[in-house]
């Protein structure tokens, strides 16, 4: 895909870390796995939840022009006739094993990819949508599809939202949910799977203001990834060429990330014009008109769609955060995850398993877990325990030692710098809160002190 692939991180290392530490497992692994389906383990589910929560916060909670929706996965089959999915994906398809462009085999002249000359997959009469039956009878009339995108649930609810929320243009509907595509070629771990999650916004605007809103969302969405801690140099915008543009799109940009396999799409931002609402009006017979109270005009809004993949965002965050540092004779593997994304925010580590220490540490653990995901670890040396937390991206460790029993102070150790401070246990929660929100570690609460280098446990 590109010559500029990153060096320190590769997909094998990410897959191995994910399996070893319980981020992501192959689906139904005991049966040999199910191709291109993945299960998020105890740490993965937290990371994924954090990605979704951060997105929801940015696009719904902190805005007054976007509201949320959770539409069902199964929709009336006419939806897919209106959207073009039924027709668009029912051809005999072949896909290039090299550049992944798909072609209708009945329109091809040779047996190689017309774009790059690569080898092609066997042709299949192929609809990208998973088909199933609703109710007890397996007949054509009861066919329904697992949605291949969440978008259509928002288009068909446009009037419901206008009528119940009294939202006026411009406004958006946001949704996070599962989508299913029977992809011809899969691979690159969770980058392309057959069951995945999307985070989509359908932003309805007055025709004529669409260009402006398109540019607005392009910038807004790019900044979201930067705020998540993804390095700017690993992100780029790429405009779709005329040939690439989907049938519904007037304009489209991808936000690409420099994955280990090269620059690949993280999110697509499209100006869909009035295509979707016009189609649904036609197929349902229901009006999709919007009445503008100010100008007294009726019109069909245009739609700007930022469509992101949850799983691709998770993968980009993992790849971007992955780091290795020399550590005496070994290598320290760490994830520089943004604190908002880290599956575990704080690990509580008693210096030894001896009773008075364990009791004090467990009390701290019980208190902190009311606020964040916390882990408690008393197995093996303190150095090893720090490394275990570094590898899963835990921003802070709190160490409870014998002196803590006397002076009621504990040590906070920070993941990236390995710096340590010692503070009164009574202000631990407030101090951690400030640090997790980005305060410098060395801003000390009353009674706190910088913990000297030679006193570090590891
Ligand atoms: P691609 O060209 O990589 O197949 P696409 O252009 O078909 O992707 P869209 O239809 O624009 O993808 O879907 C919006 C987003 O949903 C993508 O940017 C991606 O993040 C996510 N997505 C799409 N297909 C998959 C998949 N098979 N696995 C994981 N995520 C996906």
Short mmCIF file of C-alpha atoms and ligand atoms in Angstrom, two decimals:
data_model
loop_
_atom_site.label_atom_id
_atom_site.label_comp_id
_atom_site.label_asym_id
_atom_site.label_seq_id
_atom_site.Cartn_x
_atom_site.Cartn_y
_atom_site.Cartn_z
CA UNK A 1 0.00 0.00 0.00
CA UNK A 2 2.78 2.41 0.84
CA UNK A 3 6.47 2.56 1.45
CA UNK A 4 6.06 4.57 4.66
CA UNK A 5 5.04 1.76 6.99
CA UNK A 6 5.92 2.19 10.68
CA UNK A 7 8.87 0.18 11.96
CA UNK A 8 8.58 -0.44 15.71
CA UNK A 9 5.11 -1.86 15.54
CA UNK A 10 3.87 -4.63 13.29
CA UNK A 11 0.61 -6.52 13.15
CA UNK A 12 2.11 -9.72 14.62
CA UNK A 13 3.15 -7.83 17.76
CA UNK A 14 -0.28 -6.23 18.14
CA UNK A 15 -2.12 -9.53 17.58
CA UNK A 16 0.17 -11.31 20.01
CA UNK A 17 -0.23 -8.64 22.70
CA UNK A 18 -4.00 -8.66 22.22
CA UNK A 19 -4.23 -12.42 22.63
CA UNK A 20 -1.69 -12.67 25.45
CA UNK A 21 -3.27 -10.00 27.58
CA UNK A 22 -6.93 -10.55 26.80
CA UNK A 23 -7.76 -7.68 24.49
CA UNK A 24 -9.00 -9.64 21.49
CA UNK A 25 -9.45 -13.37 20.75
CA UNK A 26 -10.49 -15.18 17.55
CA UNK A 27 -14.23 -15.90 17.68
CA UNK A 28 -15.14 -19.45 18.80
CA UNK A 29 -11.45 -20.23 19.18
CA UNK A 30 -11.98 -23.69 20.71
CA UNK A 31 -13.59 -24.74 17.41
CA UNK A 32 -10.71 -23.38 15.37
CA UNK A 33 -12.06 -19.83 15.10
CA UNK A 34 -14.57 -18.29 12.69
CA UNK A 35 -13.05 -16.45 9.79
CA UNK A 36 -12.88 -12.69 10.33
CA UNK A 37 -14.94 -12.60 13.50
CA UNK A 38 -13.35 -11.51 16.76
CA UNK A 39 -14.20 -11.52 20.46
CA UNK A 40 -13.18 -8.64 22.69
CA UNK A 41 -11.74 -9.96 25.95
CA UNK A 42 -11.77 -8.32 29.41
CA UNK A 43 -9.35 -5.53 28.44
CA UNK A 44 -10.57 -5.18 24.86
CA UNK A 45 -14.15 -4.63 25.89
CA UNK A 46 -13.05 -1.77 28.14
CA UNK A 47 -10.91 -0.17 25.43
CA UNK A 48 -13.73 -0.47 22.91
CA UNK A 49 -16.28 0.96 25.36
CA UNK A 50 -13.95 3.87 26.02
CA UNK A 51 -13.56 4.59 22.29
CA UNK A 52 -17.34 4.60 21.88
CA UNK A 53 -17.92 6.72 24.97
CA UNK A 54 -15.35 9.28 23.85
CA UNK A 55 -17.03 9.51 20.45
CA UNK A 56 -20.52 9.79 21.94
CA UNK A 57 -19.36 12.46 24.32
CA UNK A 58 -17.78 14.50 21.52
CA UNK A 59 -20.60 14.22 18.99
CA UNK A 60 -23.73 13.97 21.16
CA UNK A 61 -23.20 14.95 24.80
CA UNK A 62 -21.15 18.07 24.19
CA UNK A 63 -23.22 19.39 21.27
CA UNK A 64 -26.74 20.70 21.06
CA UNK A 65 -27.21 19.93 17.36
CA UNK A 66 -26.77 16.14 17.40
CA UNK A 67 -29.00 13.59 19.10
CA UNK A 68 -28.62 9.84 19.51
CA UNK A 69 -30.52 6.87 18.15
CA UNK A 70 -30.35 3.09 18.45
CA UNK A 71 -32.18 1.51 15.53
CA UNK A 72 -32.68 -2.22 15.17
CA UNK A 73 -30.26 -4.31 13.14
CA UNK A 74 -33.05 -6.00 11.19
CA UNK A 75 -34.95 -3.54 9.03
CA UNK A 76 -37.80 -3.78 6.56
CA UNK A 77 -36.30 -5.36 3.41
CA UNK A 78 -37.58 -2.44 1.28
CA UNK A 79 -34.94 -0.33 3.05
CA UNK A 80 -32.24 -2.16 1.13
CA UNK A 81 -34.03 -1.78 -2.17
CA UNK A 82 -34.23 1.97 -1.56
CA UNK A 83 -30.62 2.28 -0.45
CA UNK A 84 -29.29 0.43 -3.48
CA UNK A 85 -27.74 -2.38 -1.44
CA UNK A 86 -29.95 -5.11 -2.89
CA UNK A 87 -29.19 -4.26 -6.45
CA UNK A 88 -25.67 -2.96 -5.99
CA UNK A 89 -24.28 -6.11 -4.44
CA UNK A 90 -26.03 -8.83 -6.38
CA UNK A 91 -23.47 -9.23 -9.15
CA UNK A 92 -20.96 -11.96 -9.83
CA UNK A 93 -18.02 -10.42 -8.05
CA UNK A 94 -14.32 -11.03 -8.14
CA UNK A 95 -11.84 -9.20 -5.99
CA UNK A 96 -8.19 -8.47 -6.65
CA UNK A 97 -6.04 -10.25 -4.07
CA UNK A 98 -3.50 -7.43 -4.33
CA UNK A 99 -5.27 -4.05 -4.39
CA UNK A 100 -8.69 -5.33 -3.20
CA UNK A 101 -10.61 -3.60 -5.96
CA UNK A 102 -13.78 -5.52 -6.77
CA UNK A 103 -14.99 -6.17 -10.29
CA UNK A 104 -18.01 -7.69 -11.92
CA UNK A 105 -16.57 -10.78 -13.52
CA UNK A 106 -19.12 -10.61 -16.39
CA UNK A 107 -17.70 -7.25 -17.40
CA UNK A 108 -14.04 -8.20 -17.31
CA UNK A 109 -12.08 -8.92 -20.44
CA UNK A 110 -9.08 -10.83 -19.05
CA UNK A 111 -8.56 -12.84 -15.86
CA UNK A 112 -6.33 -10.31 -14.10
CA UNK A 113 -7.18 -7.15 -12.15
CA UNK A 114 -7.64 -4.28 -14.67
CA UNK A 115 -6.18 -1.84 -12.17
CA UNK A 116 -2.97 -3.49 -10.98
CA UNK A 117 -2.79 -6.75 -12.93
CA UNK A 118 -3.11 -8.79 -9.72
CA UNK A 119 -4.64 -12.22 -9.30
CA UNK A 120 -8.43 -12.36 -8.89
CA UNK A 121 -10.58 -14.44 -6.56
CA UNK A 122 -13.04 -16.96 -8.01
CA UNK A 123 -16.29 -15.28 -9.19
CA UNK A 124 -19.31 -15.62 -6.91
CA UNK A 125 -22.86 -14.40 -7.24
CA UNK A 126 -22.49 -12.18 -4.36
CA UNK A 127 -24.49 -9.94 -2.16
CA UNK A 128 -22.48 -8.33 0.56
CA UNK A 129 -25.44 -8.52 2.93
CA UNK A 130 -26.04 -11.46 5.24
CA UNK A 131 -29.46 -12.88 4.60
CA UNK A 132 -31.73 -14.62 7.07
CA UNK A 133 -35.42 -15.42 7.55
CA UNK A 134 -37.90 -13.76 9.82
CA UNK A 135 -40.44 -16.05 11.48
CA UNK A 136 -40.76 -19.83 11.12
CA UNK A 137 -41.02 -20.15 7.34
CA UNK A 138 -37.92 -20.07 5.17
CA UNK A 139 -39.35 -18.54 2.03
CA UNK A 140 -38.54 -15.58 -0.17
CA UNK A 141 -41.27 -13.44 1.44
CA UNK A 142 -39.68 -13.72 4.88
CA UNK A 143 -36.12 -12.78 3.90
CA UNK A 144 -34.51 -10.08 6.02
CA UNK A 145 -30.94 -8.82 6.08
CA UNK A 146 -28.43 -8.02 8.78
CA UNK A 147 -27.73 -4.35 8.17
CA UNK A 148 -24.46 -3.62 6.35
CA UNK A 149 -24.35 -0.09 7.83
CA UNK A 150 -26.13 1.74 10.64
CA UNK A 151 -26.91 4.75 8.41
CA UNK A 152 -30.26 3.56 7.05
CA UNK A 153 -31.77 3.37 10.55
CA UNK A 154 -31.16 7.10 10.85
CA UNK A 155 -32.56 8.02 7.42
CA UNK A 156 -35.81 6.13 7.99
CA UNK A 157 -36.24 7.83 11.38
CA UNK A 158 -35.67 11.34 10.05
CA UNK A 159 -39.31 12.41 10.39
CA UNK A 160 -39.70 10.71 13.78
CA UNK A 161 -36.78 12.69 15.10
CA UNK A 162 -37.98 16.00 13.60
CA UNK A 163 -41.48 15.48 15.01
CA UNK A 164 -40.49 14.37 18.49
CA UNK A 165 -37.50 16.62 19.18
CA UNK A 166 -38.53 19.73 17.22
CA UNK A 167 -34.93 19.94 16.01
CA UNK A 168 -34.42 22.47 13.23
CA UNK A 169 -31.79 22.24 10.50
CA UNK A 170 -28.89 21.90 10.64
CA UNK A 171 -28.91 18.94 13.02
CA UNK A 172 -27.59 15.43 13.15
CA UNK A 173 -28.48 11.95 14.33
CA UNK A 174 -25.72 9.77 15.75
CA UNK A 175 -25.65 6.05 16.22
CA UNK A 176 -23.24 3.33 17.32
CA UNK A 177 -24.01 -0.23 16.41
CA UNK A 178 -23.13 -3.49 14.78
CA UNK A 179 -22.96 -3.87 11.02
CA UNK A 180 -22.37 -7.02 9.00
CA UNK A 181 -20.74 -7.45 5.62
CA UNK A 182 -19.97 -10.70 3.96
CA UNK A 183 -16.65 -9.31 2.78
CA UNK A 184 -15.01 -11.20 -0.07
CA UNK A 185 -11.54 -10.77 1.28
CA UNK A 186 -10.82 -10.13 4.91
CA UNK A 187 -7.72 -9.89 6.99
CA UNK A 188 -5.43 -7.57 8.87
CA UNK A 189 -6.89 -8.60 12.21
CA UNK A 190 -9.88 -6.45 13.22
CA UNK A 191 -9.33 -4.01 10.33
CA UNK A 192 -11.69 -5.85 8.04
CA UNK A 193 -14.09 -8.26 9.65
CA UNK A 194 -17.51 -9.59 8.76
CA UNK A 195 -19.15 -8.37 11.95
CA UNK A 196 -18.02 -4.96 13.14
CA UNK A 197 -19.25 -1.81 14.79
CA UNK A 198 -19.78 1.60 13.27
CA UNK A 199 -20.09 5.07 14.77
CA UNK A 200 -22.04 7.14 12.28
CA UNK A 201 -23.48 10.63 12.14
CA UNK A 202 -26.06 11.70 9.59
CA UNK A 203 -26.03 15.49 9.61
CA UNK A 204 -29.01 17.09 7.85
CA UNK A 205 -28.44 20.49 6.27
CA UNK A 206 -30.10 22.95 3.96
CA UNK A 207 -29.01 22.41 0.32
CA UNK A 208 -26.45 25.08 -0.48
CA UNK A 209 -24.85 24.93 2.98
CA UNK A 210 -23.65 21.36 2.41
CA UNK A 211 -20.16 22.27 1.21
CA UNK A 212 -19.53 24.36 4.32
CA UNK A 213 -20.77 21.60 6.67
CA UNK A 214 -18.78 19.00 4.81
CA UNK A 215 -15.58 20.96 5.46
CA UNK A 216 -16.61 21.52 9.06
CA UNK A 217 -17.07 17.80 9.76
CA UNK A 218 -13.86 16.90 7.98
CA UNK A 219 -11.89 19.06 10.39
CA UNK A 220 -13.95 18.11 13.41
CA UNK A 221 -13.49 14.40 12.85
CA UNK A 222 -9.79 14.63 12.10
CA UNK A 223 -9.32 16.54 15.36
CA UNK A 224 -11.17 13.88 17.29
CA UNK A 225 -8.47 11.33 16.45
CA UNK A 226 -5.75 13.81 17.37
CA UNK A 227 -7.44 14.44 20.73
CA UNK A 228 -7.47 10.70 21.34
CA UNK A 229 -3.71 10.89 21.27
CA UNK A 230 -3.13 9.59 17.74
CA UNK A 231 -0.04 11.17 16.20
CA UNK A 232 -0.85 13.74 13.54
CA UNK A 233 1.77 12.38 11.19
CA UNK A 234 -0.03 9.03 11.17
CA UNK A 235 -3.29 10.59 9.93
CA UNK A 236 -4.13 11.97 6.52
CA UNK A 237 -7.13 13.06 4.46
CA UNK A 238 -7.64 11.51 1.05
CA UNK A 239 -10.26 12.64 -1.44
CA UNK A 240 -12.09 9.99 -3.46
CA UNK A 241 -11.57 10.19 -7.18
CA UNK A 242 -14.62 10.44 -9.47
CA UNK A 243 -14.29 6.72 -10.31
CA UNK A 244 -14.19 5.73 -6.64
CA UNK A 245 -17.20 7.78 -5.52
CA UNK A 246 -20.13 5.68 -4.29
CA UNK A 247 -23.39 6.01 -6.24
CA UNK A 248 -24.93 8.18 -3.50
CA UNK A 249 -21.98 10.50 -2.90
CA UNK A 250 -21.29 13.95 -4.34
CA UNK A 251 -17.99 14.15 -2.56
CA UNK A 252 -16.09 11.91 -0.17
CA UNK A 253 -12.90 12.05 1.86
CA UNK A 254 -11.34 9.22 3.82
CA UNK A 255 -9.48 9.80 7.04
CA UNK A 256 -6.63 7.32 6.65
CA UNK A 257 -4.34 6.00 9.35
CA UNK A 258 -0.84 4.69 8.77
CA UNK A 259 -1.53 1.11 9.92
CA UNK A 260 1.33 -1.43 9.92
CA UNK A 261 0.11 -2.62 6.50
CA UNK A 262 0.11 0.95 5.15
CA UNK A 263 -2.28 3.89 4.82
CA UNK A 264 -5.84 2.58 5.13
CA UNK A 265 -9.30 3.98 5.76
CA UNK A 266 -10.33 4.76 9.31
CA UNK A 267 -13.40 6.83 8.53
CA UNK A 268 -15.27 8.05 5.47
CA UNK A 269 -16.90 11.49 5.29
CA UNK A 270 -19.39 11.86 2.47
CA UNK A 271 -21.70 14.50 1.11
CA UNK A 272 -24.66 12.29 0.24
CA UNK A 273 -26.81 15.11 -1.13
CA UNK A 274 -30.53 14.28 -0.97
CA UNK A 275 -30.07 10.75 -2.34
CA UNK A 276 -31.16 8.84 0.77
CA UNK A 277 -34.25 10.83 1.72
CA UNK A 278 -35.43 11.00 -1.90
CA UNK A 279 -35.04 7.22 -2.23
CA UNK A 280 -36.88 6.47 1.01
CA UNK A 281 -39.68 8.86 0.06
CA UNK A 282 -39.99 7.04 -3.26
CA UNK A 283 -39.95 3.51 -1.83
CA UNK A 284 -42.08 4.15 1.27
CA UNK A 285 -44.51 6.65 -0.21
CA UNK A 286 -43.96 8.83 2.88
CA UNK A 287 -42.89 12.44 2.61
CA UNK A 288 -39.35 13.26 3.63
CA UNK A 289 -39.91 16.99 3.19
CA UNK A 290 -38.68 19.43 5.73
CA UNK A 291 -40.51 22.68 6.35
CA UNK A 292 -38.33 25.68 7.05
CA UNK A 293 -40.30 27.97 9.42
CA UNK A 294 -38.21 31.00 8.55
CA UNK A 295 -38.32 30.91 4.76
CA UNK A 296 -41.63 28.97 4.60
CA UNK A 297 -40.05 26.60 2.09
CA UNK A 298 -40.44 22.83 1.77
CA UNK A 299 -37.37 20.91 0.71
CA UNK A 300 -35.47 17.65 1.16
CA UNK A 301 -32.35 18.18 3.27
CA UNK A 302 -28.86 17.21 2.16
CA UNK A 303 -26.86 14.87 4.34
CA UNK A 304 -23.25 15.00 5.46
CA UNK A 305 -22.14 11.63 6.80
CA UNK A 306 -19.04 11.05 8.94
CA UNK A 307 -18.90 7.24 9.17
CA UNK A 308 -16.27 5.71 11.43
CA UNK A 309 -15.42 2.14 12.40
CA UNK A 310 -15.15 1.31 16.09
CA UNK A 311 -12.87 -1.66 15.49
CA UNK A 312 -10.58 0.27 13.14
CA UNK A 313 -10.35 3.06 15.73
CA UNK A 314 -9.45 0.50 18.40
CA UNK A 315 -6.77 -0.94 16.11
CA UNK A 316 -5.39 2.50 15.26
CA UNK A 317 -5.23 3.42 18.97
CA UNK A 318 -3.39 0.19 19.78
CA UNK A 319 -0.91 0.58 16.90
CA UNK A 320 -0.28 4.24 17.69
CA UNK A 321 0.19 3.61 21.40
CA UNK A 322 2.49 0.60 21.03
CA UNK A 323 6.08 1.20 22.08
CA UNK A 324 9.18 -0.71 23.10
CA UNK A 325 12.00 0.63 25.26
CA UNK A 326 15.26 -0.94 26.37
CA UNK A 327 14.93 -2.01 30.00
CA UNK A 328 18.16 -3.36 31.49
CA UNK A 329 18.60 -6.63 29.56
CA UNK A 330 15.00 -6.78 28.50
CA UNK A 331 12.51 -4.73 26.55
CA UNK A 332 9.77 -2.72 28.21
CA UNK A 333 6.62 -2.97 26.09
CA UNK A 334 4.17 -0.21 26.78
CA UNK A 335 0.99 1.28 25.41
CA UNK A 336 0.95 5.07 25.59
CA UNK A 337 -2.84 5.03 25.61
CA UNK A 338 -4.66 8.27 26.35
CA UNK A 339 -6.01 7.99 29.93
CA UNK A 340 -9.58 8.24 28.61
CA UNK A 341 -8.97 5.12 26.53
CA UNK A 342 -6.90 3.03 28.94
CA UNK A 343 -8.90 -0.09 29.94
CA UNK A 344 -7.57 0.13 33.51
CA UNK A 345 -6.96 3.61 34.90
CA UNK A 346 -5.09 2.67 38.06
CA UNK A 347 -3.50 -0.51 39.45
CA UNK A 348 -3.19 -0.90 43.21
CA UNK A 349 -0.08 -2.85 44.17
CA UNK A 350 0.80 -3.83 47.75
CA UNK A 351 4.56 -4.19 48.06
CA UNK A 352 4.14 -7.60 49.66
CA UNK A 353 1.39 -10.11 50.35
CA UNK A 354 1.72 -9.71 54.10
CA UNK A 355 -1.52 -9.15 55.91
CA UNK A 356 -1.46 -5.59 57.21
CA UNK A 357 -0.38 -4.36 53.77
CA UNK A 358 -2.98 -6.37 51.88
CA UNK A 359 -5.76 -5.02 54.07
CA UNK A 360 -4.67 -1.39 53.53
CA UNK A 361 -4.24 -1.92 49.77
CA UNK A 362 -7.63 -3.63 49.43
CA UNK A 363 -9.31 -0.72 51.18
CA UNK A 364 -7.76 1.67 48.67
CA UNK A 365 -8.78 -0.63 45.82
CA UNK A 366 -12.38 -0.82 47.07
CA UNK A 367 -12.54 2.95 47.33
CA UNK A 368 -11.02 3.76 43.92
CA UNK A 369 -13.08 1.22 41.96
CA UNK A 370 -16.17 3.27 42.69
CA UNK A 371 -14.74 5.88 40.33
CA UNK A 372 -12.79 4.01 37.64
CA UNK A 373 -11.80 0.58 36.35
CA UNK A 374 -9.08 -0.43 38.80
CA UNK A 375 -6.99 -3.55 39.01
CA UNK A 376 -5.38 -5.14 42.05
CA UNK A 377 -2.23 -7.16 41.64
CA UNK A 378 -0.06 -8.72 44.33
CA UNK A 379 1.64 -11.49 42.32
CA UNK A 380 5.42 -11.43 41.74
CA UNK A 381 7.94 -8.60 42.14
CA UNK A 382 6.86 -4.97 42.02
CA UNK A 383 9.00 -4.47 38.90
CA UNK A 384 7.19 -7.22 37.04
CA UNK A 385 3.85 -5.87 38.12
CA UNK A 386 4.73 -2.41 36.79
CA UNK A 387 5.70 -3.98 33.45
CA UNK A 388 2.42 -5.89 33.27
CA UNK A 389 0.52 -2.64 33.72
CA UNK A 390 2.74 -0.78 31.21
CA UNK A 391 1.96 -3.39 28.59
CA UNK A 392 -1.78 -2.82 28.86
CA UNK A 393 -1.50 0.96 29.05
CA UNK A 394 -2.46 1.57 32.70
CA UNK A 395 -1.54 5.24 33.27
CA UNK A 396 -0.91 5.00 37.03
CA UNK A 397 0.12 2.46 39.64
CA UNK A 398 -0.42 3.08 43.34
CA UNK A 399 2.03 1.29 45.60
CA UNK A 400 1.29 0.59 49.23
CA UNK A 401 4.39 -0.24 51.32
CA UNK A 402 5.17 -0.83 54.99
CA UNK A 403 5.87 2.84 55.53
CA UNK A 404 2.33 3.56 54.28
CA UNK A 405 1.02 1.81 57.40
CA UNK A 406 2.90 4.33 59.55
CA UNK A 407 2.65 7.61 57.64
CA UNK A 408 -0.58 6.98 55.68
CA UNK A 409 1.13 7.89 52.42
CA UNK A 410 1.20 6.00 49.12
CA UNK A 411 3.29 6.20 45.96
CA UNK A 412 1.89 7.03 42.52
CA UNK A 413 4.02 5.88 39.62
CA UNK A 414 3.36 7.17 36.12
CA UNK A 415 3.50 4.82 33.11
CA UNK A 416 5.38 6.81 30.45
CA UNK A 417 8.04 8.61 32.52
CA UNK A 418 8.12 6.07 35.38
CA UNK A 419 8.33 9.10 37.70
CA UNK A 420 6.97 8.71 41.19
CA UNK A 421 5.41 10.93 43.81
CA UNK A 422 4.40 10.17 47.35
CA UNK A 423 1.20 11.65 48.68
CA UNK A 424 -1.18 11.33 51.66
CA UNK A 425 -3.66 8.49 51.08
CA UNK A 426 -6.47 10.88 52.03
CA UNK A 427 -5.97 12.91 48.83
CA UNK A 428 -5.26 9.94 46.56
CA UNK A 429 -8.58 9.98 44.71
CA UNK A 430 -8.53 13.73 43.99
CA UNK A 431 -4.88 13.58 42.97
CA UNK A 432 -5.47 10.67 40.57
CA UNK A 433 -8.47 12.47 39.12
CA UNK A 434 -6.35 15.53 38.36
CA UNK A 435 -3.54 13.43 36.88
CA UNK A 436 -5.96 11.39 34.73
CA UNK A 437 -7.33 14.66 33.40
CA UNK A 438 -3.84 15.66 32.33
CA UNK A 439 -2.29 17.50 35.28
CA UNK A 440 1.49 17.24 35.51
CA UNK A 441 2.58 14.44 37.85
CA UNK A 442 4.84 16.78 39.76
CA UNK A 443 2.04 19.14 40.78
CA UNK A 444 1.90 17.90 44.34
CA UNK A 445 -1.04 18.00 46.76
CA UNK A 446 -0.39 19.33 50.31
CA UNK A 447 1.99 16.95 52.05
CA UNK A 448 3.10 15.37 48.76
CA UNK A 449 6.71 14.89 47.72
CA UNK A 450 8.71 13.84 44.72
CA UNK A 451 9.84 10.30 45.34
CA UNK A 452 13.56 9.95 44.92
CA UNK A 453 15.04 7.94 42.09
CA UNK A 454 16.83 5.45 44.36
CA UNK A 455 13.62 4.70 46.23
CA UNK A 456 11.86 3.53 43.07
CA UNK A 457 10.76 -0.05 43.26
CA UNK A 458 11.88 -0.74 39.71
P1 LIG B 1 -13.37 -0.35 2.80
O1 LIG B 1 -13.12 0.46 1.54
O2 LIG B 1 -12.17 -0.46 3.69
O3 LIG B 1 -14.05 -1.65 2.53
P2 LIG B 1 -15.76 1.09 3.01
O4 LIG B 1 -15.42 2.31 2.23
O5 LIG B 1 -16.57 0.01 2.39
O6 LIG B 1 -14.43 0.46 3.65
P3 LIG B 1 -17.73 2.42 4.51
O7 LIG B 1 -18.86 1.78 3.83
O8 LIG B 1 -17.39 3.84 4.19
O9 LIG B 1 -16.44 1.51 4.37
O10 LIG B 1 -17.94 2.23 6.08
C1 LIG B 1 -17.62 3.23 7.02
C2 LIG B 1 -16.60 2.74 8.03
O11 LIG B 1 -16.99 1.48 8.59
C3 LIG B 1 -15.23 2.49 7.44
O12 LIG B 1 -14.48 3.69 7.38
C4 LIG B 1 -14.64 1.53 8.44
O13 LIG B 1 -14.09 2.20 9.56
C5 LIG B 1 -15.83 0.72 8.89
N1 LIG B 1 -15.87 -0.56 8.17
C6 LIG B 1 -16.40 -0.80 6.95
N2 LIG B 1 -16.26 -2.09 6.62
C7 LIG B 1 -15.62 -2.70 7.67
C8 LIG B 1 -15.18 -4.03 7.92
N3 LIG B 1 -15.41 -5.02 7.07
N4 LIG B 1 -14.54 -4.28 9.10
C9 LIG B 1 -14.32 -3.30 10.00
N5 LIG B 1 -14.72 -2.02 9.80
C10 LIG B 1 -15.36 -1.71 8.66
#
